[in-house]
mmCIF file of C-alpha atoms in Angstrom:
data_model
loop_
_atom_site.group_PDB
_atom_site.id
_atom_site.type_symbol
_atom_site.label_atom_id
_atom_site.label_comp_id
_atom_site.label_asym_id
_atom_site.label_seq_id
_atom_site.Cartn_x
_atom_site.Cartn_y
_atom_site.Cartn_z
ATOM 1 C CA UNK A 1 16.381 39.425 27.599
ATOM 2 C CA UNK A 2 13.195 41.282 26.250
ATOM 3 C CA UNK A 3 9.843 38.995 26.397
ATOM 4 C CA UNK A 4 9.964 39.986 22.178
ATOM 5 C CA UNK A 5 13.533 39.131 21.628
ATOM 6 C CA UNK A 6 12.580 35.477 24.018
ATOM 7 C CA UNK A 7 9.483 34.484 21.438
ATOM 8 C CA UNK A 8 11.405 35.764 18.473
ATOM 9 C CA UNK A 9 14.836 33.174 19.427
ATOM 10 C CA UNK A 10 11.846 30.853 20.289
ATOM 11 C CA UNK A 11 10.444 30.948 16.521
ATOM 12 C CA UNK A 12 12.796 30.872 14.561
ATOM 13 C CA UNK A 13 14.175 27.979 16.404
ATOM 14 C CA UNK A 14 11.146 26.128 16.871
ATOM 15 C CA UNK A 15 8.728 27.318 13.432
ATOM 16 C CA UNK A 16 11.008 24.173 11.536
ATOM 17 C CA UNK A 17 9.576 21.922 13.568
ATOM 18 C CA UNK A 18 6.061 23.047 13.474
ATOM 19 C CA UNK A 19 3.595 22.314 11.382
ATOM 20 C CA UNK A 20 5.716 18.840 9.994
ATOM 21 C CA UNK A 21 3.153 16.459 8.430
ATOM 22 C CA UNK A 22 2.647 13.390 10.585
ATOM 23 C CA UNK A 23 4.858 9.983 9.872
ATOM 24 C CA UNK A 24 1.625 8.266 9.070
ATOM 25 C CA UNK A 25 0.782 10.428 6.453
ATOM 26 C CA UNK A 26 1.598 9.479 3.327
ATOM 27 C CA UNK A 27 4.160 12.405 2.691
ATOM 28 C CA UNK A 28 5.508 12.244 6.081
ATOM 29 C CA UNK A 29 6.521 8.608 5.758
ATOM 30 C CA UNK A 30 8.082 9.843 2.790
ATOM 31 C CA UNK A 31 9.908 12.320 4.503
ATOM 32 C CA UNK A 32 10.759 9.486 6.773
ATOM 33 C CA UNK A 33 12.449 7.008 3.915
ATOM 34 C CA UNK A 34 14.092 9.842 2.537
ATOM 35 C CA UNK A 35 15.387 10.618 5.754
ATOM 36 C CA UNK A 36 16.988 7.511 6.041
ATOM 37 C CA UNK A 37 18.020 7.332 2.938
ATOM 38 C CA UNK A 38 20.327 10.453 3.567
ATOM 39 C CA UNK A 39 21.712 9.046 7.170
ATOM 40 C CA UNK A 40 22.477 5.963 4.827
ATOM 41 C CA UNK A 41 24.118 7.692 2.694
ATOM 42 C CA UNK A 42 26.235 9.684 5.326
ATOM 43 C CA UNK A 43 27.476 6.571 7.280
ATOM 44 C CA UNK A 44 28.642 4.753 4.130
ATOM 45 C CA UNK A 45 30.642 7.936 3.081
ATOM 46 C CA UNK A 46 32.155 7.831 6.690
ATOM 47 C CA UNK A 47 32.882 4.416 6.065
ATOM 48 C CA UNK A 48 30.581 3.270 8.255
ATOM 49 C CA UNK A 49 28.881 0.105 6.355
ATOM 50 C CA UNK A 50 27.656 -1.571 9.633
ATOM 51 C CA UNK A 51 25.840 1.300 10.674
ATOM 52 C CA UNK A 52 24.354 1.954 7.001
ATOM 53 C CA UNK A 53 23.304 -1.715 6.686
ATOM 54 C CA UNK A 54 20.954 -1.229 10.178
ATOM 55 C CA UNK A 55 19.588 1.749 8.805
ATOM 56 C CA UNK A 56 18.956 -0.018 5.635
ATOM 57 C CA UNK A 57 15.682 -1.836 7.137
ATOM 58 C CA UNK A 58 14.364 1.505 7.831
ATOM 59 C CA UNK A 59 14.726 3.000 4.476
ATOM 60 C CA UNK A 60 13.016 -0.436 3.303
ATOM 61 C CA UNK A 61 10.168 0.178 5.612
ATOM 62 C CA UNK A 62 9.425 3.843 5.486
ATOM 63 C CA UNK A 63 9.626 3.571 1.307
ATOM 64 C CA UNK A 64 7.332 0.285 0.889
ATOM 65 C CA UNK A 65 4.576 2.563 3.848
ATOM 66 C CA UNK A 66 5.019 5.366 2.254
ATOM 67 C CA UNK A 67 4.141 4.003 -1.626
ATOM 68 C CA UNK A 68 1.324 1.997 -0.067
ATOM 69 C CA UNK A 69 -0.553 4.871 1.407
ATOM 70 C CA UNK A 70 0.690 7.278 -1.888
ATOM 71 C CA UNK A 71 -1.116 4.732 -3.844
ATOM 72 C CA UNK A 72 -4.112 3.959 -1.366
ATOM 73 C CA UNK A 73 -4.765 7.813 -1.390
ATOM 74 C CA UNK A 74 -3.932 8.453 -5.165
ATOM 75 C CA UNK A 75 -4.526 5.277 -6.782
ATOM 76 C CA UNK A 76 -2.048 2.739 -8.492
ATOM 77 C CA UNK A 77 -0.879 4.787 -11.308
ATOM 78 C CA UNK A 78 -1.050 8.613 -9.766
ATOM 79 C CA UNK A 79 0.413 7.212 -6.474
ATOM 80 C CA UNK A 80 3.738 5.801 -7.897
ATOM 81 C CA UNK A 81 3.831 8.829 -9.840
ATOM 82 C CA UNK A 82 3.165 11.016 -6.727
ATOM 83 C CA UNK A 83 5.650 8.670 -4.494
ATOM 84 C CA UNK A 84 8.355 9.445 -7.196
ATOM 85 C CA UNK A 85 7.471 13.695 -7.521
ATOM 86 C CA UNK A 86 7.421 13.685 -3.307
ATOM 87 C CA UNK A 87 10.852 11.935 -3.119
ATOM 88 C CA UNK A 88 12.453 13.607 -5.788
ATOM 89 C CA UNK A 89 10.930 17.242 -3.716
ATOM 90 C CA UNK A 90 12.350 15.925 -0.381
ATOM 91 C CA UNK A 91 15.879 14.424 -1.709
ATOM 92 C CA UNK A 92 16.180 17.475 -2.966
ATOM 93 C CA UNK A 93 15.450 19.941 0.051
ATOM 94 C CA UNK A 94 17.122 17.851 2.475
ATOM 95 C CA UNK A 95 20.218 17.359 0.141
ATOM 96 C CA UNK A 96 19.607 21.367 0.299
ATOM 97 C CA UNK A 97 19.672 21.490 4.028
ATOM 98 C CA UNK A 98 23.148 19.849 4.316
ATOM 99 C CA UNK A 99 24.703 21.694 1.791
ATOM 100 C CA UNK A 100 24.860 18.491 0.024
ATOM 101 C CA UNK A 101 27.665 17.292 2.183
ATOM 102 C CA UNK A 102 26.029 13.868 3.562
ATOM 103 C CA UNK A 103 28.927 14.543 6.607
ATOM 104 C CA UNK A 104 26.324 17.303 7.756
ATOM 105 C CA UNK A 105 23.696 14.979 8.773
ATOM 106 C CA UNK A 106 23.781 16.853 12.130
ATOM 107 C CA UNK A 107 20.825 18.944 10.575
ATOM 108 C CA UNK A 108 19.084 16.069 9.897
ATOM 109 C CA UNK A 109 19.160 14.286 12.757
ATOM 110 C CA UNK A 110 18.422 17.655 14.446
ATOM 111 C CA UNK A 111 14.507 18.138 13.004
ATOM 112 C CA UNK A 112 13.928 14.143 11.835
ATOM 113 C CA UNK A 113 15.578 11.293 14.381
ATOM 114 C CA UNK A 114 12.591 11.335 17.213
ATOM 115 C CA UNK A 115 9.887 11.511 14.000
ATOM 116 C CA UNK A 116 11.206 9.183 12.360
ATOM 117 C CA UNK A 117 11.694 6.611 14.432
ATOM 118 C CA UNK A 118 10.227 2.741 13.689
#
């Protein structure tokens, strides 16, 4: 394999991944709750309930983190407003990205699990 054809497999496979805002930040945690929010929704439509109900702390977390620092940033009314806009962007891409089959979490889990861990 060419050294060209090596860094071109090399970014397209890794450019997802770069460049992904921080889980501190406050879009990143976010991306986080949202994240979980999608794995939730993906166990419960595998019938797995026990598995959705552990994830369930982790949606709570990420989402009340994530509207703190939204507002802390933005202030009390543009943050909730800004929390709402950024979840409604990333339900939407990610529901995108599995070709809004929640059985594709693969993806997901793929470019979010090790970032969005608690």
């Amino acid at each position: 394999m060419k050294f060209s054809q090596l860094m071109t497999s090399l970014c397209c496979f890794c450019w997802p991944l770069v460049g992904l805002p921080a889980p501190e930040d406050a879009f990143g945690l976010t991306t986080c709750a949202v994240y979980h929010r999608m794995i939730i929704a993906g166990y419960r439509s595998d019938g797995n309930i026990d598995l959705a109900e552990r994830e369930e702390h982790l949606l709570t977390d990420f989402t009340r983190r994530a509207e703190a620092a939204t507002i802390a940033e933005y202030g009390e009314e543009e943050g909730r407003a800004m929390f709402r806009e950024n979840w409604n962007e990333e339900m939407a891409r990610m529901t995108d990205l599995i070709n809004r089959n929640y059985r594709n979490n693969r993806q997901l889990k793929v470019r979010y699990e090790k970032r969005c861990e608690p």
